[in-house]
XYZ file of C-alpha atoms in Angstrom:
608
model
C 105.574 55.271 34.635
C 102.203 56.144 33.046
C 99.156 58.156 34.291
C 95.513 57.641 33.482
C 93.814 60.560 32.050
C 90.695 60.214 33.715
C 89.857 59.504 37.263
C 87.036 57.915 39.386
C 84.316 60.264 40.417
C 81.479 59.771 42.559
C 78.795 62.668 42.950
C 75.304 63.114 44.308
C 72.496 64.808 42.384
C 69.375 66.604 43.243
C 67.664 63.668 44.248
C 70.705 61.992 45.997
C 70.936 59.142 43.944
C 74.681 57.997 44.097
C 76.231 57.731 40.414
C 79.626 56.040 39.811
C 81.215 57.233 36.801
C 83.791 54.935 35.972
C 86.690 56.436 33.746
C 90.207 55.976 33.524
C 90.276 52.582 35.178
C 89.539 50.307 32.359
C 89.451 47.050 34.468
C 86.257 48.267 36.225
C 84.489 48.107 32.940
C 85.943 44.612 31.987
C 83.706 41.768 32.212
C 84.424 39.241 35.104
C 85.205 35.338 35.078
C 85.024 32.026 37.034
C 87.514 29.386 37.666
C 86.198 26.035 36.626
C 89.077 23.933 38.088
C 89.018 25.429 41.605
C 87.448 23.657 44.711
C 84.792 26.023 44.472
C 83.179 24.805 41.318
C 79.485 24.311 41.258
C 77.129 22.358 38.887
C 74.056 23.717 37.688
C 71.282 21.572 39.226
C 68.500 21.639 36.576
C 70.838 21.624 33.306
C 69.971 19.107 30.818
C 73.312 17.442 30.304
C 72.493 15.710 26.919
C 72.506 19.127 25.479
C 74.640 20.853 27.667
C 78.327 22.776 27.563
C 81.035 22.207 29.839
C 83.391 24.806 30.732
C 87.055 24.313 31.237
C 89.142 27.227 32.528
C 93.110 27.548 32.698
C 94.937 30.093 34.225
C 98.686 31.045 34.754
C 98.097 31.785 38.389
C 100.365 30.474 40.928
C 98.545 31.674 43.812
C 95.361 29.269 43.551
C 94.284 30.242 46.991
C 93.192 33.791 45.497
C 90.621 32.077 43.350
C 88.935 29.637 45.818
C 86.344 32.265 46.637
C 85.140 32.551 42.970
C 82.338 30.095 42.476
C 81.501 28.925 38.982
C 79.134 26.396 37.533
C 80.662 23.791 35.165
C 77.865 22.885 33.172
C 75.667 25.541 30.864
C 72.750 25.442 28.633
C 74.111 26.699 25.600
C 77.759 27.864 24.672
C 76.949 31.629 24.983
C 75.895 31.174 28.929
C 79.448 29.454 28.981
C 81.072 32.590 27.225
C 79.598 34.874 29.858
C 80.843 32.877 32.527
C 84.210 33.294 31.328
C 83.714 37.132 31.084
C 82.312 37.303 34.467
C 85.239 35.220 35.750
C 87.777 37.698 34.460
C 85.610 40.692 35.917
C 86.099 39.006 39.281
C 89.820 38.734 39.156
C 89.938 42.678 38.204
C 87.643 42.879 41.528
C 90.508 41.087 43.311
C 92.979 43.571 42.176
C 94.454 41.661 38.940
C 93.614 44.412 36.689
C 95.656 42.862 33.811
C 93.630 39.618 33.634
C 92.530 38.845 30.152
C 91.511 36.082 28.061
C 94.283 34.797 25.938
C 92.377 32.307 23.780
C 89.080 30.377 23.537
C 88.342 27.131 21.900
C 85.521 24.795 21.947
C 84.501 21.304 20.880
C 80.911 20.171 20.562
C 80.238 19.810 24.174
C 83.019 21.778 25.871
C 84.410 25.314 25.856
C 88.053 25.696 26.793
C 89.269 29.147 27.929
C 92.771 30.234 28.745
C 93.280 33.165 30.822
C 96.272 35.157 31.543
C 95.854 36.488 35.134
C 98.777 38.932 35.522
C 100.008 40.509 38.765
C 98.007 41.735 41.651
C 98.090 45.597 41.888
C 98.733 47.158 45.503
C 98.591 50.504 46.906
C 101.900 52.356 47.200
C 100.050 55.420 48.828
C 96.593 57.110 49.186
C 97.106 60.508 50.511
C 94.332 62.698 52.141
C 94.529 65.306 49.728
C 92.396 68.305 50.452
C 89.887 66.106 52.715
C 88.662 67.977 55.566
C 89.930 66.656 58.898
C 86.418 66.618 60.051
C 85.339 64.245 57.344
C 88.711 62.131 57.955
C 87.965 61.692 61.637
C 84.252 60.749 61.108
C 84.622 58.473 58.334
C 87.492 56.666 59.552
C 90.166 57.146 56.810
C 93.745 56.475 57.384
C 96.448 56.409 54.942
C 98.452 53.723 56.521
C 95.584 51.333 56.152
C 96.091 51.588 52.386
C 99.926 50.992 52.162
C 101.046 47.716 50.512
C 97.319 46.405 50.435
C 95.562 45.254 47.102
C 94.107 47.759 44.921
C 90.409 47.132 45.539
C 87.790 49.283 44.073
C 85.299 48.124 46.385
C 86.885 49.672 49.237
C 87.393 52.943 47.575
C 83.908 53.149 46.553
C 82.589 52.372 50.310
C 84.872 55.207 51.547
C 83.574 57.635 48.725
C 79.974 56.659 50.004
C 80.845 57.404 53.475
C 82.275 60.882 52.689
C 79.124 61.738 50.468
C 76.796 60.349 52.898
C 78.399 62.543 55.692
C 78.638 65.758 53.523
C 74.813 65.366 52.571
C 73.804 65.178 56.392
C 75.876 68.203 57.079
C 74.823 70.617 54.930
C 76.428 69.730 51.553
C 74.137 67.667 49.532
C 76.253 68.397 46.142
C 79.485 67.290 47.542
C 81.864 65.306 44.931
C 84.963 63.148 45.832
C 87.415 61.604 43.196
C 90.809 60.170 43.208
C 93.235 62.529 41.847
C 96.694 62.032 40.578
C 96.089 58.265 40.104
C 99.456 56.827 38.833
C 100.650 53.333 38.264
C 104.194 52.239 38.706
C 104.504 48.712 37.593
C 102.000 46.958 39.877
C 102.020 49.740 42.465
C 99.308 52.586 42.574
C 99.693 56.116 43.832
C 96.881 58.610 44.236
C 95.330 61.298 46.604
C 92.019 62.458 47.284
C 90.444 65.526 45.710
C 87.202 66.643 47.608
C 84.642 69.237 46.495
C 81.833 70.195 49.014
C 79.855 72.242 46.918
C 77.439 75.040 48.192
C 76.262 75.177 51.599
C 72.483 74.217 51.755
C 70.019 75.300 54.671
C 66.643 74.160 55.337
C 63.685 76.235 54.163
C 59.816 76.627 54.494
C 58.371 73.070 55.265
C 55.084 72.645 52.706
C 52.403 70.122 53.805
C 50.598 69.271 50.602
C 47.199 67.733 51.227
C 44.240 68.149 53.690
C 45.975 67.272 56.942
C 45.253 70.104 59.354
C 48.378 70.475 61.843
C 50.475 73.601 62.417
C 53.531 73.591 60.000
C 55.757 74.957 62.675
C 54.716 72.154 64.998
C 55.492 69.509 62.169
C 58.905 71.279 61.469
C 60.274 70.970 65.242
C 58.655 67.273 65.579
C 60.455 66.155 62.489
C 63.483 68.216 63.344
C 63.383 70.189 59.746
C 63.427 73.449 61.304
C 64.134 76.274 58.960
C 67.706 77.614 59.024
C 69.197 74.464 59.993
C 71.757 72.712 57.585
C 70.420 70.437 55.317
C 70.457 66.748 56.406
C 69.253 63.895 53.933
C 69.100 61.569 56.769
C 66.530 64.023 58.462
C 64.480 63.991 55.415
C 64.460 59.899 55.365
C 64.038 59.758 59.186
C 60.834 61.969 58.606
C 59.125 59.238 56.261
C 59.390 56.775 59.064
C 58.336 58.994 61.996
C 55.317 60.280 59.994
C 54.155 56.583 59.517
C 53.955 56.155 63.227
C 51.350 59.010 63.687
C 47.833 57.576 63.659
C 46.113 60.830 62.789
C 47.607 61.146 59.334
C 48.344 58.851 56.190
C 51.613 59.559 54.075
C 50.562 59.608 50.575
C 54.056 59.283 49.198
C 57.955 60.029 50.206
C 58.617 63.546 50.760
C 60.250 65.650 47.620
C 62.996 68.263 48.262
C 63.177 71.373 46.198
C 66.484 73.032 45.934
C 66.615 76.888 45.014
C 69.237 79.634 45.907
C 70.929 77.246 48.472
C 67.680 76.661 50.342
C 66.126 73.097 50.595
C 62.154 73.207 50.754
C 60.694 69.922 51.995
C 57.305 68.743 50.768
C 55.291 66.288 52.818
C 52.330 64.515 51.091
C 50.060 63.954 54.054
C 46.291 62.983 54.303
C 44.204 63.518 57.071
C 42.781 60.489 59.103
C 39.962 59.856 61.273
C 42.093 58.906 64.330
C 39.875 60.217 67.177
C 37.778 57.328 68.507
C 35.241 55.992 70.766
C 35.441 52.265 71.342
C 32.587 50.296 73.153
C 33.299 46.444 74.104
C 30.727 44.446 75.761
C 31.590 40.554 76.700
C 29.265 37.707 77.717
C 30.743 35.575 80.259
C 29.762 32.636 82.326
C 29.095 33.862 85.831
C 31.737 32.160 87.956
C 29.769 32.634 91.372
C 26.221 31.496 90.152
C 26.998 28.710 87.609
C 24.461 28.510 84.613
C 24.011 32.368 84.527
C 25.619 34.913 82.279
C 27.322 38.156 83.509
C 28.594 40.915 81.282
C 31.848 42.682 81.289
C 32.148 46.149 79.455
C 34.678 48.670 78.065
C 34.883 52.148 77.068
C 37.669 54.182 75.514
C 37.889 57.540 74.212
C 41.030 58.765 72.503
C 41.329 62.233 71.064
C 44.332 63.092 68.698
C 45.907 65.905 67.250
C 44.318 68.497 69.591
C 44.647 72.120 68.655
C 46.479 70.726 65.475
C 49.768 70.414 67.539
C 49.986 66.594 68.240
C 48.379 66.769 71.811
C 46.461 63.797 72.652
C 43.910 62.742 75.697
C 42.684 59.114 76.240
C 40.229 57.914 79.087
C 39.305 54.425 79.509
C 36.902 52.761 81.869
C 36.626 48.775 82.429
C 34.370 46.447 84.170
C 36.108 43.205 83.991
C 33.675 41.658 86.526
C 31.117 42.507 89.058
C 32.211 44.863 91.521
C 35.548 45.616 90.066
C 36.428 48.622 87.903
C 39.506 50.246 86.045
C 39.888 54.015 85.199
C 42.774 55.150 83.127
C 43.470 58.876 82.058
C 46.448 59.992 79.797
C 47.421 63.051 78.372
C 50.254 63.784 75.988
C 52.057 67.128 75.451
C 54.588 66.505 72.714
C 57.699 69.048 72.286
C 57.540 70.498 75.640
C 58.593 74.082 75.598
C 59.729 73.816 71.994
C 62.136 70.801 72.848
C 62.514 67.373 71.714
C 60.749 66.179 75.037
C 57.246 64.639 75.101
C 55.446 64.971 78.520
C 52.702 62.338 79.516
C 50.806 62.460 82.553
C 48.979 59.492 83.806
C 45.991 58.582 86.460
C 45.249 54.897 86.945
C 42.586 53.379 89.405
C 41.888 49.824 90.016
C 39.119 48.531 92.413
C 39.193 44.898 92.772
C 35.755 43.872 94.219
C 35.615 44.575 97.878
C 39.063 43.807 98.382
C 41.224 46.761 97.648
C 41.869 49.678 95.638
C 45.156 50.831 93.867
C 45.855 54.372 92.732
C 48.673 55.235 90.406
C 49.870 58.831 89.406
C 52.935 59.218 87.208
C 54.825 61.294 84.650
C 56.741 60.211 81.745
C 59.348 62.356 79.851
C 60.029 60.785 76.284
C 62.920 61.966 74.396
C 62.587 61.786 70.503
C 65.759 60.439 68.911
C 66.225 61.293 64.988
C 65.414 57.825 64.119
C 61.911 58.281 65.308
C 62.476 55.917 68.561
C 62.021 57.247 72.112
C 63.837 57.033 75.282
C 61.716 57.432 78.508
C 62.096 58.452 81.947
C 59.314 57.895 84.551
C 58.414 58.638 87.970
C 55.160 56.966 89.771
C 53.652 57.318 93.107
C 51.368 54.102 93.676
C 49.373 53.338 96.830
C 47.203 50.493 97.498
C 44.560 50.349 100.519
C 42.592 47.372 101.674
C 38.823 48.160 101.699
C 37.514 45.765 104.124
C 40.141 45.305 106.914
C 37.586 44.117 109.266
C 38.040 40.460 107.820
C 41.583 40.544 109.182
C 40.573 41.059 113.030
C 41.103 37.390 113.892
C 43.961 36.772 111.572
C 46.898 34.737 112.992
C 49.394 35.660 110.073
C 50.182 38.422 108.029
C 47.645 38.494 105.099
C 48.972 38.939 101.380
C 46.686 41.885 100.911
C 48.053 45.011 102.854
C 48.092 48.759 102.605
C 51.304 49.841 100.663
C 53.023 52.979 99.152
C 55.308 52.675 96.538
C 57.516 55.699 94.651
C 59.404 54.427 91.751
C 61.912 55.722 89.019
C 62.376 54.166 85.752
C 63.774 54.226 82.265
C 62.527 52.829 78.923
C 62.789 52.479 75.335
C 60.453 52.487 72.398
C 61.267 51.401 68.755
C 58.346 51.320 65.965
C 58.973 50.666 62.259
C 55.299 49.754 61.542
C 54.225 50.549 57.963
C 50.964 51.736 59.318
C 50.209 52.927 62.855
C 46.261 52.153 62.944
C 46.267 49.157 60.406
C 49.811 47.549 60.343
C 50.675 44.837 57.928
C 54.496 44.833 58.313
C 57.147 45.936 60.713
C 58.044 45.680 64.335
C 57.191 47.328 67.630
C 59.404 47.031 70.775
C 58.979 48.666 74.013
C 61.221 48.015 77.348
C 60.677 49.690 80.542
C 61.955 49.237 83.981
C 61.431 50.994 87.633
C 62.703 50.796 90.834
C 61.861 52.321 94.092
C 61.252 52.054 97.813
C 58.118 50.025 99.022
C 56.470 50.958 102.253
C 54.067 48.613 104.294
C 51.470 50.698 106.089
C 50.583 49.097 109.283
C 46.521 48.459 109.676
C 45.339 49.260 112.987
C 42.733 46.036 112.824
C 45.859 43.746 112.726
C 47.966 42.849 115.989
C 51.382 44.619 115.881
C 52.986 41.513 116.650
C 52.157 40.193 112.830
C 54.462 42.663 111.704
C 57.536 42.053 114.003
C 59.476 40.004 111.382
C 58.562 41.734 108.419
C 60.448 44.578 106.993
C 58.176 47.294 106.350
C 60.437 49.271 103.974
C 61.989 47.317 100.813
C 63.398 47.796 97.543
C 61.300 46.809 94.504
C 61.917 46.216 90.910
C 59.314 46.301 87.905
C 60.373 45.347 84.382
C 58.143 44.828 81.479
C 58.838 44.210 77.671
C 56.661 43.911 74.607
C 57.507 42.868 70.899
C 54.894 43.071 68.079
C 55.735 41.699 64.731
C 53.648 41.726 61.578
C 54.433 40.039 58.241
C 52.495 39.865 54.991
C 52.662 36.306 53.868
C 50.453 37.102 50.809
C 48.495 40.131 49.417
C 45.457 38.873 51.251
C 47.130 37.585 54.702
C 49.048 38.910 57.610
C 50.752 36.903 60.284
C 51.088 38.669 63.491
C 52.668 37.741 66.705
C 53.325 39.288 70.128
C 55.838 38.511 72.908
C 55.188 40.191 76.281
C 56.850 39.550 79.573
C 57.189 41.255 82.971
C 57.944 40.845 86.493
C 57.946 42.219 90.088
C 61.013 41.551 92.280
C 60.593 41.782 96.136
C 60.974 39.925 99.034
C 57.787 40.966 100.575
C 55.442 40.632 97.482
C 51.438 41.167 98.215
C 48.490 40.276 95.928
C 47.392 43.866 95.512
C 50.681 44.880 93.879
C 50.876 41.937 91.186
C 50.260 42.181 87.458
C 46.591 41.415 86.090
C 46.479 39.391 83.070
C 43.602 37.709 81.188
C 41.054 38.811 78.697
C 40.685 40.398 75.242
C 44.024 42.167 75.453
C 46.224 39.473 76.663
C 44.771 35.907 77.047
C 41.639 35.625 74.918
C 39.216 32.590 76.388
C 39.684 33.902 80.066
C 37.991 36.624 82.143
C 39.243 40.086 82.143
C 42.269 40.577 84.686
C 41.489 36.955 86.242
C 44.994 36.071 86.768
C 47.404 37.735 89.266
C 50.933 37.184 88.182
C 54.352 38.240 89.850
C 56.116 37.045 86.493
C 54.447 36.423 83.309
C 55.453 35.501 79.852
C 52.717 35.751 77.015
C 52.937 34.671 73.481
C 49.923 35.440 71.161
C 49.954 34.299 67.546
C 47.442 35.439 65.060
C 46.735 34.848 61.246
C 44.469 37.113 59.562
C 42.770 36.937 56.164
C 42.155 40.322 54.642
C 39.242 41.430 52.928
C 40.623 45.083 52.492
C 42.808 47.300 54.618
C 40.283 47.464 57.397
C 38.315 44.115 57.611
C 39.664 40.642 58.159
C 38.999 37.099 59.350
C 41.405 35.682 62.102
C 42.167 32.755 63.947
C 44.429 32.933 67.156
C 46.316 30.988 69.816
C 47.584 32.561 73.156
C 49.980 30.864 75.153
C 51.256 32.001 78.809
C 53.531 31.080 81.645
C 52.305 32.811 84.811
C 53.923 32.696 88.513
C 52.388 33.839 91.372
C 54.727 34.388 94.356
C 53.602 36.420 97.570
C 54.422 36.240 101.162
C 51.744 33.230 101.622
C 51.602 31.842 98.252
C 53.800 30.307 95.362
C 51.806 28.973 92.295
C 52.643 28.247 88.452
C 50.356 27.943 85.629
C 50.254 27.832 81.855
C 46.738 29.323 80.565
C 45.936 29.285 77.013
C 43.463 30.489 74.580
C 42.548 30.141 71.138
C 39.699 30.829 68.766
C 38.593 33.053 65.921
C 37.286 36.505 65.223
C 35.938 39.071 62.676
C 36.796 42.743 62.175
C 34.770 44.640 59.525
C 33.846 48.196 58.905
C 30.432 49.815 58.949
C 29.159 53.132 58.215
C 29.060 54.085 61.754
C 32.419 52.410 62.623
C 34.459 49.216 62.727
C 32.890 46.189 64.666
C 34.405 43.173 65.794
C 33.665 40.037 67.331
C 35.563 37.381 68.829
C 34.880 33.900 70.034
C 37.328 32.129 72.333
C 37.958 29.050 74.424
C 40.564 29.006 77.396
C 42.366 26.541 79.487
C 44.132 26.935 82.612
C 45.079 24.569 85.516
C 41.705 24.515 87.201
C 39.963 25.282 83.987
C 39.581 22.429 81.525
C 38.333 23.338 77.969
C 34.642 23.629 78.047
C 32.321 25.241 75.412
C 29.810 25.988 78.035
C 32.603 28.415 79.322
C 33.542 30.147 76.108
C 33.705 33.956 75.887
C 32.198 35.990 73.215
C 33.421 39.483 72.745
C 31.567 42.132 70.780
C 33.590 45.333 69.993
C 32.760 48.639 68.115
C 35.265 51.339 67.354
C 33.787 54.694 66.007
C 36.459 56.828 64.458
C 36.001 60.644 63.803
C-alpha cells in the first residue's frame, strides 16, 4: 500500500475561472494514445500516401472492447504527428482508468511507425467517502458514495462532481470555496479517498454601481436584476443580469459586469449606456381601392412609445391604426415593473377595434408577469371583451342567425415569454418565444332586431379557448448579413364562432402584400422569412417571403386559404429618425399576383 503526496484540487478565483491543479495523479499529466488495430481506425482523408507514415499499434490488453471507442487515423504526414498520436492514445487509456498504461517500445521503418504499449490493469473505486462535505451540498449535487463502489476510477466524473459543488457554493454566498480529494490511497488496483471541502468566507452583495450615462434609479435596477444589497452573493445572478439587461430597449450594455470583492462584500459594476428608446412611428401605405378599382386609398398607423419613465423602467404605449376606410384600431398599454417591490410586473391594456359600419370590439385587460431568475417571464392574464353590432337594422328580415352578433367574453389565461436576443432594438442573433392561452365563458346577447326564434337552437353561453404562439429567430450568416424568420400561430376554439371574434391578419406586421387586417381567421399559421444585407447596425436592404395557412370557421361559413406575400424593402437612418420603405406583392385564393395591386408602405421612426 502506498499514498500519493499531493491531491487533486479545484478552486474558484476572484474572476470565478475554474482552475484544475493536477498534482499527485501522474496519469492525468501523461500524453494520450490511439489504437490503430481496432475497428474504430480512421484514415486521414487528405494525406498524400506517397510521402506518408503508417502507424501500427500493439497492446497486451485482452479486453479489446474497451478500446473500440478510441478513434485513430492510420496514416500521417510525418513521423512526429504519428508519435503524437501514440502519446494521445496513452492519455485516453489513462482516462479510461488504465493508470499504468505506458509505451514499451517504439520502432520504425521508412514508411511505418511501430508502437508497443503495455496497458496494465484498470483501476476501480474501493471507497469514496463524503468527508466533511455538508449535507445540503450532498443533497443538491446528487453525490452518493455507493455510486462509486467498484466503478472505474475516472477523473472526468470526479472533475464533474467538483464543478457541481463549486457551482452550488458560488451561487449561495461562497465564491472562494475549494474542494479536493483527501487521503487518496491506492491498494493494488483499488482506490480509497474522501472529500475535503473548504467553503471559505461568506460574501454578501454590496452596492450596485452603474458606470455610464444611463439615467436609472440604482435601487430599481438592484431589485430588477435581483442583486439586492445584503443578499448572499450568487454568480448565476451576476451572469443572468447580463442577459436580462440585453432585453431592455432603453439601454446598451457596453461590456459584461465586473465584481469587486472587499471585506466579504461584492460590489457589482454595470457598464450601461443610455439609448434613445422612446419613439414616435408614422406609417403611411398606398393601396389599391377595392371598392373603386383604378383608384388609390391610404392606410395609416401612428405609434407612441415612452420607455423608462421616471427612471424606473415604466413604459407607456399608444397606437392608432387606420387599416381601411371607416375602420380604426386603438391600443393603449401601461407597464409598471416590480409591483410593490415584488418580482411582478403589472400591465394594463385597452384595445378598441371598429370594423367599418359592422361592429366594434372593446377589450379591457390586465397582465401580471412574474420575472424568473433567468430573465424569462411567466404571465397570468384576465380580459373582459365585448363586441357590439353597429347596424342591426340590416338583420330585420333575417331568416337565419347572422355570423355577427353582440357578445361578451371574460377570460383567464397563462403565458410564457423567453428571449435571448443580443439586442432588444436591432437584434442580429438569438431567439424570442411567446406562448399564451386563455379560457372563459362566452355569452351571446340577444339582439332585439332579430326574431327570438332564431336563437332557439343556439346555446347562448359556451366555453371558448384562445391560444397564440410566436417564435422569432435571428442568425448572422456573415458580418454583413442576417437571416430572420418568424413562425406564428393562433386559434379560437368554440362551437358558436362569430366573425367579430376572429383573429385579424394581413398587412405590414404579418402578411405583407395584403391590406391591413384583411383576413378573418379562426386558426392561422404564418411563416415569415427575411434576408437582410447590413450597411451598418441600423440600416439594411432586405428581401422577404411570407406564407400562411388560414382557416375561417363560423356558425355559417367554413373556408381555407393559403395567402402569400413577397417583396423587398430598405431601412436606413437619417438625422431625424429611421426611414423604411417596403414594396410587396401578394397572392390569395381570390387574388392572383398583379403588379397593379402591389403595396407600398412608407414608415418613419423617430427615437428620442
